């Protein structure tokens, strides 16, 4: 009971701290960026891809999901974790937090859960924005045929599973962002991991990077049966392992 | 209330505290004095468990801080160096964070705001606060949960004389009327001697003097020859003794 109370209080504290910060905006901006880019590309050049008898949602959703999973998702998690941790680092607040009668693990767990929730919000937004953009294309460019088809189930499931496949990356970034006070380190790690993923994509070695698990999960397909759910399991296992290890390391850390 | 037993600490190979044995009685205002870099903040961080102390060396409320961190901290309010608050939030929101951490009642926020005179500024963003207001907010944060012991690291840093007087009045009031024990660090004896009941003087990690402030005053005569550098036996002040002890006198 006390554990839940500690965690509840930790979450309530975090909820106040993110007021008037950019973290919520970033959680919406990142998916909006992907969808708007795909929307503009489809709007201006859709005649090349969409025509009678072709489901335009397949091409459009492919652009949104691959663009998100391969590039924007890892960079977004890196920036979001750095931005969120900066709320404490900028104010040298860890000394204050750790001098309060709150278990250190609950402070870390609350932060990790809030970051996870923010990333979850981004995936809800990604799905919502993609549906909205497809609907708008159907209105503005009816000859594309968006209004005649739907890919709602695939899009919503892809958003959910990619979110879970990104949990390993979230836990790693949260630890790095909490451990190092410099904004550059977590942001830089995320950026270079993304670039490394793009370069090594397709090679066997890339499967070991948690930053690539969302795209590995998709397996270049919008067919549910082709998706690799093993990466979701790996990601959740990495999340739990990294959360426990990160919490233990930070609990033992001296605060200067 | 606070006891340390031959407490030593080193940053890597560099020793910063040498066998410090503090004795802070309940109900006292204990001035922990020393020049910058003498080990005051390190001692305070050890007392609060922010850096790991050797076991059985620090006892607060009769409990070892390492083994009983949470139960000790429930009865301690702290302000470490510059008051740590979130400038993008209002004073009230900052206090709400502290209140949640201490699981204190909602009414405590209004109570401490009133105690430090920030009721009318509670809804303003802290980024708009003056340094003095931030210091008062820091003390308000320390007062949440009605702690028995306040540990304050240089709470008058950067304040103008009026701000210093205000903090001094508040701390004396907290001790005399609310029964708090106050452990306060500073590098200014002249400020501390107006409010403290006990004093500990630390220099280069060594505790050079510890006792009642009256005891230091009473021993003033013994320091006369040592402190007077010009050969003239003019009256020396506590500040002279402090500067002599800490080798700060030029």
CSV table of C-alpha atoms in Angstrom, one decimal:
chain,number,residue,atom,x,y,z
A,1,UNK,CA,0.0,0.0,0.0
A,2,UNK,CA,2.8,2.3,0.9
A,3,UNK,CA,4.5,1.5,-2.4
A,4,UNK,CA,1.5,2.6,-4.3
A,5,UNK,CA,1.2,5.7,-2.2
A,6,UNK,CA,4.8,6.6,-2.9
A,7,UNK,CA,4.3,6.1,-6.6
A,8,UNK,CA,1.1,8.0,-6.6
A,9,UNK,CA,2.7,11.0,-4.9
A,10,UNK,CA,5.7,10.8,-7.2
A,11,UNK,CA,3.4,10.9,-10.3
A,12,UNK,CA,1.4,13.8,-8.8
A,13,UNK,CA,4.6,15.7,-8.3
A,14,UNK,CA,5.7,15.1,-11.9
A,15,UNK,CA,2.3,16.1,-13.2
A,16,UNK,CA,2.8,19.6,-11.6
A,17,UNK,CA,6.4,19.9,-12.8
A,18,UNK,CA,5.6,19.4,-16.5
A,19,UNK,CA,3.1,22.3,-16.4
A,20,UNK,CA,4.1,25.1,-18.7
A,21,UNK,CA,7.0,23.1,-20.2
A,22,UNK,CA,7.3,22.1,-23.8
A,23,UNK,CA,7.0,18.3,-23.1
A,24,UNK,CA,3.3,18.1,-24.0
A,25,UNK,CA,3.8,20.2,-27.1
A,26,UNK,CA,6.7,18.1,-28.2
A,27,UNK,CA,4.6,15.0,-27.7
A,28,UNK,CA,2.1,16.4,-30.2
A,29,UNK,CA,4.5,18.1,-32.5
A,30,UNK,CA,6.6,15.0,-33.3
A,31,UNK,CA,3.8,12.9,-34.7
A,32,UNK,CA,2.2,16.0,-36.3
A,33,UNK,CA,5.5,16.6,-38.1
A,34,UNK,CA,5.5,13.1,-39.7
A,35,UNK,CA,1.8,13.2,-40.6
A,36,UNK,CA,2.0,16.8,-42.1
A,37,UNK,CA,5.1,15.8,-44.1
A,38,UNK,CA,3.3,12.7,-45.5
A,39,UNK,CA,0.2,14.8,-46.1
A,40,UNK,CA,2.0,17.5,-48.0
A,41,UNK,CA,3.8,14.9,-50.1
A,42,UNK,CA,0.6,13.0,-50.8
A,43,UNK,CA,-1.3,16.2,-51.6
A,44,UNK,CA,1.2,17.5,-54.0
A,45,UNK,CA,2.3,14.3,-55.7
A,46,UNK,CA,-0.5,11.8,-54.9
A,47,UNK,CA,-1.5,11.4,-58.6
A,48,UNK,CA,1.6,9.3,-59.2
A,49,UNK,CA,0.6,6.8,-56.6
A,50,UNK,CA,-3.2,6.8,-56.1
A,51,UNK,CA,-5.8,5.9,-58.7
A,52,UNK,CA,-8.9,3.9,-59.3
A,53,UNK,CA,-8.8,0.5,-57.6
A,54,UNK,CA,-5.8,1.3,-55.4
A,55,UNK,CA,-6.2,1.7,-51.7
A,56,UNK,CA,-4.3,5.0,-51.0
A,57,UNK,CA,-4.2,4.3,-47.3
A,58,UNK,CA,-1.6,1.6,-47.8
A,59,UNK,CA,1.0,4.0,-49.4
A,60,UNK,CA,0.1,6.9,-47.1
A,61,UNK,CA,0.1,4.8,-43.9
A,62,UNK,CA,3.4,3.2,-45.0
A,63,UNK,CA,5.0,6.6,-45.3
A,64,UNK,CA,3.7,7.7,-41.9
A,65,UNK,CA,4.6,4.5,-40.0
A,66,UNK,CA,8.1,4.0,-41.6
A,67,UNK,CA,8.9,7.7,-41.3
A,68,UNK,CA,7.9,7.6,-37.7
A,69,UNK,CA,9.5,4.3,-36.6
A,70,UNK,CA,12.8,4.7,-38.4
A,71,UNK,CA,13.6,8.4,-38.0
A,72,UNK,CA,11.3,10.5,-35.9
A,73,UNK,CA,10.4,8.1,-33.0
A,74,UNK,CA,14.0,7.6,-31.8
A,75,UNK,CA,15.0,11.3,-32.2
A,76,UNK,CA,11.8,12.3,-30.5
A,77,UNK,CA,12.4,10.0,-27.5
A,78,UNK,CA,15.9,11.4,-27.2
A,79,UNK,CA,14.8,15.0,-27.3
A,80,UNK,CA,11.8,14.4,-25.0
A,81,UNK,CA,13.9,12.5,-22.4
A,82,UNK,CA,16.5,15.3,-22.4
A,83,UNK,CA,13.9,18.0,-22.2
A,84,UNK,CA,12.0,16.3,-19.4
A,85,UNK,CA,15.1,15.6,-17.4
A,86,UNK,CA,16.3,19.2,-17.9
A,87,UNK,CA,13.4,20.3,-15.6
A,88,UNK,CA,15.4,18.9,-12.8
A,89,UNK,CA,19.0,19.4,-14.1
A,90,UNK,CA,18.4,23.1,-14.9
A,91,UNK,CA,17.3,23.8,-11.4
A,92,UNK,CA,19.8,21.4,-9.7
A,93,UNK,CA,16.7,19.9,-8.2
A,94,UNK,CA,17.9,16.3,-7.6
A,95,UNK,CA,19.5,17.4,-4.4
A,96,UNK,CA,16.2,18.8,-3.2
A,97,UNK,CA,14.2,15.8,-4.4
A,98,UNK,CA,16.6,13.3,-2.7
A,99,UNK,CA,16.4,15.3,0.6
A,100,UNK,CA,12.7,14.7,0.7
A,101,UNK,CA,11.2,11.7,2.5
A,102,UNK,CA,10.3,10.0,-0.7
A,103,UNK,CA,12.0,6.7,-1.8
A,104,UNK,CA,14.5,7.4,-4.5
A,105,UNK,CA,13.1,4.6,-6.6
A,106,UNK,CA,9.7,6.2,-6.7
A,107,UNK,CA,11.2,9.4,-8.0
A,108,UNK,CA,12.8,7.6,-10.9
A,109,UNK,CA,9.9,5.3,-11.5
A,110,UNK,CA,7.5,8.3,-11.7
A,111,UNK,CA,9.7,10.0,-14.2
A,112,UNK,CA,10.0,6.9,-16.3
A,113,UNK,CA,6.2,6.3,-16.2
A,114,UNK,CA,5.5,10.0,-17.2
A,115,UNK,CA,8.0,9.8,-20.1
A,116,UNK,CA,6.3,6.5,-21.2
A,117,UNK,CA,2.9,8.1,-21.0
A,118,UNK,CA,4.1,11.1,-23.0
A,119,UNK,CA,5.4,8.7,-25.7
A,120,UNK,CA,2.1,6.9,-25.5
A,121,UNK,CA,0.3,10.1,-26.1
A,122,UNK,CA,2.4,10.7,-29.2
A,123,UNK,CA,1.3,7.4,-30.6
A,124,UNK,CA,-2.3,8.1,-29.9
A,125,UNK,CA,-1.7,11.5,-31.7
A,126,UNK,CA,0.1,9.7,-34.5
A,127,UNK,CA,-2.9,7.5,-35.1
A,128,UNK,CA,-5.4,10.4,-34.8
A,129,UNK,CA,-3.4,12.8,-37.0
A,130,UNK,CA,-3.0,10.1,-39.7
A,131,UNK,CA,-6.7,9.3,-39.7
A,132,UNK,CA,-7.5,13.0,-39.8
A,133,UNK,CA,-5.0,13.7,-42.6
A,134,UNK,CA,-6.4,10.8,-44.7
A,135,UNK,CA,-9.9,12.1,-44.2
A,136,UNK,CA,-8.8,15.6,-45.3
A,137,UNK,CA,-7.1,14.2,-48.4
A,138,UNK,CA,-10.4,12.5,-49.1
A,139,UNK,CA,-12.2,15.8,-49.0
A,140,UNK,CA,-9.5,17.9,-50.8
A,141,UNK,CA,-8.5,15.3,-53.4
A,142,UNK,CA,-11.5,13.0,-53.8
A,143,UNK,CA,-10.0,11.3,-56.8
A,144,UNK,CA,-7.3,9.8,-54.6
A,145,UNK,CA,-10.1,7.7,-53.1
A,146,UNK,CA,-9.2,7.9,-49.4
A,147,UNK,CA,-12.9,8.2,-48.6
A,148,UNK,CA,-13.6,4.7,-50.2
A,149,UNK,CA,-11.2,2.8,-48.0
A,150,UNK,CA,-10.0,2.4,-44.5
A,151,UNK,CA,-6.9,1.1,-42.8
A,152,UNK,CA,-8.0,2.0,-39.3
A,153,UNK,CA,-7.3,-1.4,-37.7
A,154,UNK,CA,-3.8,-1.6,-39.2
A,155,UNK,CA,-2.9,2.0,-38.3
A,156,UNK,CA,-4.2,1.8,-34.7
A,157,UNK,CA,-2.5,-1.6,-34.1
A,158,UNK,CA,0.7,-0.5,-35.6
A,159,UNK,CA,0.7,2.6,-33.4
A,160,UNK,CA,0.1,0.5,-30.3
A,161,UNK,CA,2.8,-2.2,-31.1
A,162,UNK,CA,5.4,0.3,-32.2
A,163,UNK,CA,4.9,2.2,-29.0
A,164,UNK,CA,5.6,-1.0,-27.0
A,165,UNK,CA,8.5,-1.9,-29.3
A,166,UNK,CA,10.0,1.5,-28.3
A,167,UNK,CA,9.9,0.9,-24.6
A,168,UNK,CA,13.5,-0.4,-24.4
A,169,UNK,CA,14.7,2.8,-26.1
A,170,UNK,CA,12.5,4.9,-23.7
A,171,UNK,CA,14.1,3.3,-20.6
A,172,UNK,CA,17.6,3.7,-21.9
A,173,UNK,CA,17.1,7.3,-22.8
A,174,UNK,CA,15.4,8.0,-19.4
A,175,UNK,CA,18.4,6.6,-17.6
A,176,UNK,CA,21.0,8.5,-19.7
A,177,UNK,CA,19.0,11.8,-19.4
A,178,UNK,CA,18.7,11.4,-15.7
A,179,UNK,CA,22.3,10.4,-15.2
A,180,UNK,CA,23.9,13.2,-17.2
A,181,UNK,CA,23.0,16.8,-16.6
A,182,UNK,CA,24.1,17.9,-20.1
A,183,UNK,CA,21.3,18.1,-22.6
A,184,UNK,CA,23.7,17.1,-25.4
A,185,UNK,CA,24.4,13.6,-24.1
A,186,UNK,CA,20.9,12.1,-24.2
A,187,UNK,CA,20.0,14.1,-27.3
A,188,UNK,CA,23.3,13.1,-29.0
A,189,UNK,CA,23.0,9.4,-28.1
A,190,UNK,CA,19.5,9.3,-29.6
A,191,UNK,CA,20.5,11.1,-32.7
A,192,UNK,CA,23.6,8.9,-33.4
A,193,UNK,CA,21.6,5.8,-32.6
A,194,UNK,CA,19.0,6.8,-35.2
A,195,UNK,CA,21.7,7.5,-37.8
A,196,UNK,CA,23.4,4.2,-37.0
A,197,UNK,CA,20.1,2.5,-37.4
A,198,UNK,CA,19.5,4.1,-40.8
A,199,UNK,CA,23.0,3.2,-42.0
A,200,UNK,CA,22.9,-0.4,-40.7
A,201,UNK,CA,19.3,-1.1,-41.4
A,202,UNK,CA,18.9,-4.5,-43.0
A,203,UNK,CA,22.1,-5.9,-41.5
A,204,UNK,CA,21.7,-8.5,-38.8
A,205,UNK,CA,23.6,-6.3,-36.3
A,206,UNK,CA,20.9,-3.7,-36.5
A,207,UNK,CA,18.4,-6.1,-34.8
A,208,UNK,CA,20.3,-5.7,-31.5
A,209,UNK,CA,19.6,-2.0,-31.3
A,210,UNK,CA,16.5,-1.1,-29.2
A,211,UNK,CA,16.4,2.1,-31.2
A,212,UNK,CA,15.5,0.0,-34.3
A,213,UNK,CA,13.1,-2.4,-32.7
A,214,UNK,CA,10.0,-0.4,-33.8
A,215,UNK,CA,11.0,-0.6,-37.4
A,216,UNK,CA,12.2,-4.2,-37.0
A,217,UNK,CA,8.7,-4.9,-35.6
A,218,UNK,CA,7.0,-3.5,-38.7
A,219,UNK,CA,9.1,-5.7,-41.0
A,220,UNK,CA,8.4,-3.4,-44.0
A,221,UNK,CA,4.8,-4.6,-44.1
A,222,UNK,CA,1.3,-3.4,-43.2
A,223,UNK,CA,0.1,-7.0,-43.0
A,224,UNK,CA,-0.6,-7.9,-39.4
A,225,UNK,CA,0.7,-11.5,-39.9
A,226,UNK,CA,4.1,-10.2,-41.0
A,227,UNK,CA,4.9,-8.2,-38.0
A,228,UNK,CA,7.6,-9.4,-35.6
A,229,UNK,CA,6.1,-9.4,-32.1
A,230,UNK,CA,9.4,-10.8,-30.7
A,231,UNK,CA,10.7,-7.2,-30.8
A,232,UNK,CA,7.9,-6.1,-28.6
A,233,UNK,CA,8.8,-8.7,-26.0
A,234,UNK,CA,12.4,-7.8,-26.2
A,235,UNK,CA,11.6,-4.2,-25.8
A,236,UNK,CA,9.4,-4.8,-22.7
A,237,UNK,CA,12.1,-7.0,-21.2
A,238,UNK,CA,14.7,-4.3,-21.9
A,239,UNK,CA,12.4,-1.7,-20.3
A,240,UNK,CA,12.0,-3.6,-17.1
A,241,UNK,CA,15.7,-4.5,-16.9
A,242,UNK,CA,16.9,-1.0,-17.6
A,243,UNK,CA,14.3,0.6,-15.3
A,244,UNK,CA,15.4,-1.6,-12.4
A,245,UNK,CA,19.1,-1.2,-13.1
A,246,UNK,CA,18.8,2.5,-13.7
A,247,UNK,CA,16.8,3.0,-10.6
A,248,UNK,CA,19.4,1.1,-8.5
A,249,UNK,CA,22.3,3.0,-10.0
A,250,UNK,CA,20.7,6.4,-9.5
A,251,UNK,CA,19.6,5.5,-5.9
A,252,UNK,CA,23.2,4.9,-5.0
A,253,UNK,CA,24.5,8.0,-6.8
A,254,UNK,CA,25.9,10.8,-4.7
A,255,UNK,CA,24.2,14.1,-5.3
A,256,UNK,CA,26.6,17.1,-5.2
B,1,UNK,CA,19.4,16.0,17.8
B,2,UNK,CA,22.3,15.7,15.4
B,3,UNK,CA,25.4,13.7,16.3
B,4,UNK,CA,28.4,12.8,14.2
B,5,UNK,CA,31.0,10.5,15.4
B,6,UNK,CA,34.5,11.2,14.0
B,7,UNK,CA,33.0,11.8,10.6
B,8,UNK,CA,35.5,11.8,7.8
B,9,UNK,CA,35.0,12.1,4.1
B,10,UNK,CA,37.2,12.3,1.0
B,11,UNK,CA,36.5,13.1,-2.6
B,12,UNK,CA,38.6,10.4,-4.2
B,13,UNK,CA,42.0,10.8,-2.7
B,14,UNK,CA,41.3,14.3,-1.4
B,15,UNK,CA,40.1,14.4,2.2
B,16,UNK,CA,37.6,17.1,2.9
B,17,UNK,CA,36.3,16.3,6.4
B,18,UNK,CA,38.6,15.1,9.2
B,19,UNK,CA,36.9,13.4,12.2
B,20,UNK,CA,34.1,15.9,12.7
B,21,UNK,CA,32.1,15.2,15.9
B,22,UNK,CA,29.1,17.5,15.9
B,23,UNK,CA,26.8,17.8,18.8
B,24,UNK,CA,23.6,19.7,18.0
B,25,UNK,CA,21.2,19.8,21.0
B,26,UNK,CA,17.5,19.8,20.5
B,27,UNK,CA,15.9,23.3,20.5
B,28,UNK,CA,19.1,25.0,19.6
B,29,UNK,CA,20.0,27.3,16.7
B,30,UNK,CA,23.3,25.9,15.8
B,31,UNK,CA,25.5,28.0,13.6
B,32,UNK,CA,27.9,25.9,11.5
B,33,UNK,CA,30.5,28.4,10.4
B,34,UNK,CA,33.4,28.3,8.1
B,35,UNK,CA,34.9,30.0,5.1
B,36,UNK,CA,33.9,28.9,1.6
B,37,UNK,CA,35.3,25.5,0.8
B,38,UNK,CA,35.7,24.5,4.4
B,39,UNK,CA,33.4,21.5,4.2
B,40,UNK,CA,30.1,22.9,5.4
B,41,UNK,CA,28.1,21.9,2.4
B,42,UNK,CA,29.7,18.4,2.2
B,43,UNK,CA,28.8,18.0,5.9
B,44,UNK,CA,25.2,19.0,5.2
B,45,UNK,CA,24.9,16.7,2.2
B,46,UNK,CA,26.2,13.9,4.4
B,47,UNK,CA,23.6,14.7,7.1
B,48,UNK,CA,20.8,14.6,4.5
B,49,UNK,CA,22.1,11.3,3.0
B,50,UNK,CA,22.7,13.0,-0.4
B,51,UNK,CA,26.2,11.6,-0.3
B,52,UNK,CA,26.9,8.3,1.3
B,53,UNK,CA,28.4,8.5,4.7
B,54,UNK,CA,30.2,5.7,6.5
B,55,UNK,CA,27.7,3.7,8.5
B,56,UNK,CA,27.2,4.5,12.2
B,57,UNK,CA,28.8,7.9,11.9
B,58,UNK,CA,25.8,10.2,11.6
B,59,UNK,CA,22.9,10.0,14.0
B,60,UNK,CA,19.9,12.2,13.7
B,61,UNK,CA,17.0,11.8,16.3
B,62,UNK,CA,19.1,8.9,17.6
B,63,UNK,CA,18.9,7.1,14.2
B,64,UNK,CA,21.6,6.2,11.8
B,65,UNK,CA,20.9,8.2,8.6
B,66,UNK,CA,22.0,5.5,6.2
B,67,UNK,CA,19.8,2.8,7.7
B,68,UNK,CA,16.8,5.1,8.4
B,69,UNK,CA,16.9,7.7,5.7
B,70,UNK,CA,13.2,8.1,5.1
B,71,UNK,CA,12.1,8.1,8.8
B,72,UNK,CA,14.8,10.7,9.6
B,73,UNK,CA,14.0,12.9,6.6
B,74,UNK,CA,10.3,12.9,7.5
B,75,UNK,CA,11.3,15.0,10.5
B,76,UNK,CA,13.8,17.2,8.7
B,77,UNK,CA,13.3,20.2,6.5
B,78,UNK,CA,16.2,21.3,4.4
B,79,UNK,CA,17.4,24.1,2.2
B,80,UNK,CA,20.6,23.4,0.3
B,81,UNK,CA,22.7,26.3,-1.1
B,82,UNK,CA,20.5,28.2,-3.5
B,83,UNK,CA,16.9,27.3,-2.8
B,84,UNK,CA,15.9,24.8,-5.4
B,85,UNK,CA,12.6,25.6,-6.8
B,86,UNK,CA,11.1,25.3,-10.3
B,87,UNK,CA,11.1,28.8,-11.7
B,88,UNK,CA,8.4,28.0,-14.4
B,89,UNK,CA,5.9,27.2,-11.6
B,90,UNK,CA,4.3,29.5,-9.1
B,91,UNK,CA,5.3,29.6,-5.5
B,92,UNK,CA,2.2,27.6,-4.6
B,93,UNK,CA,2.8,24.9,-7.2
B,94,UNK,CA,6.4,24.5,-5.8
B,95,UNK,CA,5.0,24.1,-2.4
B,96,UNK,CA,2.4,21.7,-3.6
B,97,UNK,CA,5.3,19.5,-4.9
B,98,UNK,CA,6.9,19.6,-1.5
B,99,UNK,CA,3.6,18.9,0.2
B,100,UNK,CA,3.0,15.8,-1.9
B,101,UNK,CA,6.5,14.6,-1.2
B,102,UNK,CA,5.9,14.9,2.5
B,103,UNK,CA,2.3,13.6,2.3
B,104,UNK,CA,1.3,16.7,4.3
B,105,UNK,CA,-2.2,18.2,4.6
B,106,UNK,CA,-3.4,20.7,2.0
B,107,UNK,CA,-3.7,23.4,4.6
B,108,UNK,CA,0.1,23.3,5.2
B,109,UNK,CA,0.8,25.2,2.0
B,110,UNK,CA,-1.2,28.2,3.2
B,111,UNK,CA,0.3,28.0,6.7
B,112,UNK,CA,3.9,28.1,5.5
B,113,UNK,CA,3.2,30.8,2.9
B,114,UNK,CA,1.9,32.9,5.7
B,115,UNK,CA,4.8,32.1,8.0
B,116,UNK,CA,7.3,33.4,5.3
B,117,UNK,CA,5.1,36.3,4.2
B,118,UNK,CA,4.5,35.0,0.6
B,119,UNK,CA,0.7,34.6,0.7
B,120,UNK,CA,0.1,37.5,-1.7
B,121,UNK,CA,2.8,36.3,-4.2
B,122,UNK,CA,1.9,32.6,-4.1
B,123,UNK,CA,0.4,32.6,-7.6
B,124,UNK,CA,3.2,34.4,-9.2
B,125,UNK,CA,5.8,32.5,-11.2
B,126,UNK,CA,9.0,32.0,-9.2
B,127,UNK,CA,11.0,33.3,-12.1
B,128,UNK,CA,9.5,36.7,-11.2
B,129,UNK,CA,10.5,36.4,-7.6
B,130,UNK,CA,13.4,38.4,-6.1
B,131,UNK,CA,16.3,36.5,-4.6
B,132,UNK,CA,14.9,37.2,-1.1
B,133,UNK,CA,11.5,35.9,-2.0
B,134,UNK,CA,13.1,32.7,-3.4
B,135,UNK,CA,15.1,32.3,-0.2
B,136,UNK,CA,11.8,32.6,1.8
B,137,UNK,CA,10.1,30.2,-0.5
B,138,UNK,CA,13.0,27.8,0.1
B,139,UNK,CA,12.5,28.1,3.8
B,140,UNK,CA,8.7,27.6,3.3
B,141,UNK,CA,9.5,24.4,1.5
B,142,UNK,CA,11.7,23.3,4.4
B,143,UNK,CA,8.9,24.0,6.8
B,144,UNK,CA,6.3,21.8,5.1
B,145,UNK,CA,5.4,18.8,7.1
B,146,UNK,CA,6.1,20.6,10.3
B,147,UNK,CA,9.7,19.2,10.7
B,148,UNK,CA,11.4,19.1,14.1
B,149,UNK,CA,14.8,19.9,12.6
B,150,UNK,CA,15.7,22.5,9.9
B,151,UNK,CA,19.0,22.1,8.1
B,152,UNK,CA,19.7,25.3,6.2
B,153,UNK,CA,22.8,25.8,4.0
B,154,UNK,CA,23.6,29.5,3.7
B,155,UNK,CA,20.0,30.7,3.7
B,156,UNK,CA,21.1,34.4,3.7
B,157,UNK,CA,23.4,34.1,0.7
B,158,UNK,CA,23.0,37.0,-1.7
B,159,UNK,CA,20.4,38.8,0.5
B,160,UNK,CA,20.5,42.5,1.3
B,161,UNK,CA,20.6,43.6,5.0
B,162,UNK,CA,16.9,43.8,5.2
B,163,UNK,CA,16.4,40.4,3.7
B,164,UNK,CA,19.0,38.9,6.1
B,165,UNK,CA,17.3,40.5,9.1
B,166,UNK,CA,14.0,39.1,7.9
B,167,UNK,CA,15.3,35.6,7.7
B,168,UNK,CA,17.0,36.0,11.0
B,169,UNK,CA,13.7,37.1,12.6
B,170,UNK,CA,11.9,34.1,11.1
B,171,UNK,CA,14.5,31.6,12.3
B,172,UNK,CA,14.5,32.9,15.8
B,173,UNK,CA,10.7,32.8,15.8
B,174,UNK,CA,10.7,29.2,14.5
B,175,UNK,CA,13.1,28.2,17.3
B,176,UNK,CA,11.5,30.2,20.2
B,177,UNK,CA,7.8,29.9,19.4
B,178,UNK,CA,7.6,26.7,17.3
B,179,UNK,CA,10.3,24.6,19.1
B,180,UNK,CA,12.3,23.9,16.0
B,181,UNK,CA,15.9,22.9,16.1
B,182,UNK,CA,17.8,24.9,13.5
B,183,UNK,CA,21.2,23.9,12.0
B,184,UNK,CA,22.3,26.7,9.8
B,185,UNK,CA,25.6,27.1,7.9
B,186,UNK,CA,27.2,30.4,7.0
B,187,UNK,CA,30.5,32.0,6.4
B,188,UNK,CA,29.5,35.1,8.3
B,189,UNK,CA,29.9,34.9,12.1
B,190,UNK,CA,28.7,38.5,12.4
B,191,UNK,CA,25.3,37.5,11.0
B,192,UNK,CA,25.1,34.2,12.9
B,193,UNK,CA,26.0,35.6,16.4
B,194,UNK,CA,22.8,37.6,16.4
B,195,UNK,CA,20.7,34.5,16.4
B,196,UNK,CA,22.5,31.3,17.2
B,197,UNK,CA,22.6,29.6,20.6
B,198,UNK,CA,25.4,27.2,19.6
B,199,UNK,CA,28.3,27.5,17.2
B,200,UNK,CA,30.6,25.1,15.4
B,201,UNK,CA,33.6,26.5,13.5
B,202,UNK,CA,35.0,24.4,10.7
B,203,UNK,CA,38.0,25.1,8.6
B,204,UNK,CA,39.7,22.9,6.0
B,205,UNK,CA,37.5,20.0,7.1
B,206,UNK,CA,38.4,20.3,10.8
B,207,UNK,CA,36.1,21.3,13.6
B,208,UNK,CA,38.0,24.0,15.4
B,209,UNK,CA,35.5,25.1,18.0
B,210,UNK,CA,32.1,23.9,19.2
B,211,UNK,CA,30.0,25.1,22.0
B,212,UNK,CA,27.6,27.7,23.2
B,213,UNK,CA,27.9,31.1,21.6
B,214,UNK,CA,28.2,32.5,25.1
B,215,UNK,CA,31.2,30.3,25.7
B,216,UNK,CA,32.9,31.7,22.6
B,217,UNK,CA,32.1,35.2,24.0
B,218,UNK,CA,33.4,34.3,27.4
B,219,UNK,CA,36.6,33.0,26.0
B,220,UNK,CA,37.1,36.2,24.0
B,221,UNK,CA,39.8,37.3,26.5
B,222,UNK,CA,41.9,34.1,26.0
B,223,UNK,CA,42.1,35.0,22.3
B,224,UNK,CA,43.2,38.6,22.9
B,225,UNK,CA,47.0,38.0,22.5
B,226,UNK,CA,46.6,35.5,19.7
B,227,UNK,CA,44.3,37.6,17.7
B,228,UNK,CA,45.8,41.1,18.2
B,229,UNK,CA,48.3,41.4,15.4
B,230,UNK,CA,49.3,45.0,16.0
B,231,UNK,CA,50.4,44.4,19.6
B,232,UNK,CA,47.7,46.7,20.8
B,233,UNK,CA,45.2,45.2,23.2
B,234,UNK,CA,42.1,46.7,21.7
B,235,UNK,CA,38.8,44.8,22.2
B,236,UNK,CA,38.5,41.9,19.8
B,237,UNK,CA,35.3,40.8,18.3
B,238,UNK,CA,33.9,37.2,17.7
B,239,UNK,CA,34.6,37.9,14.0
B,240,UNK,CA,38.3,38.4,14.9
B,241,UNK,CA,38.4,35.1,16.6
B,242,UNK,CA,36.6,33.4,13.7
B,243,UNK,CA,39.0,34.9,11.2
B,244,UNK,CA,41.9,33.9,13.4
B,245,UNK,CA,40.7,30.3,13.8
B,246,UNK,CA,40.1,30.0,10.1
B,247,UNK,CA,43.3,31.7,9.1
B,248,UNK,CA,41.3,34.1,7.0
B,249,UNK,CA,42.7,37.2,8.6
B,250,UNK,CA,45.1,39.0,6.3
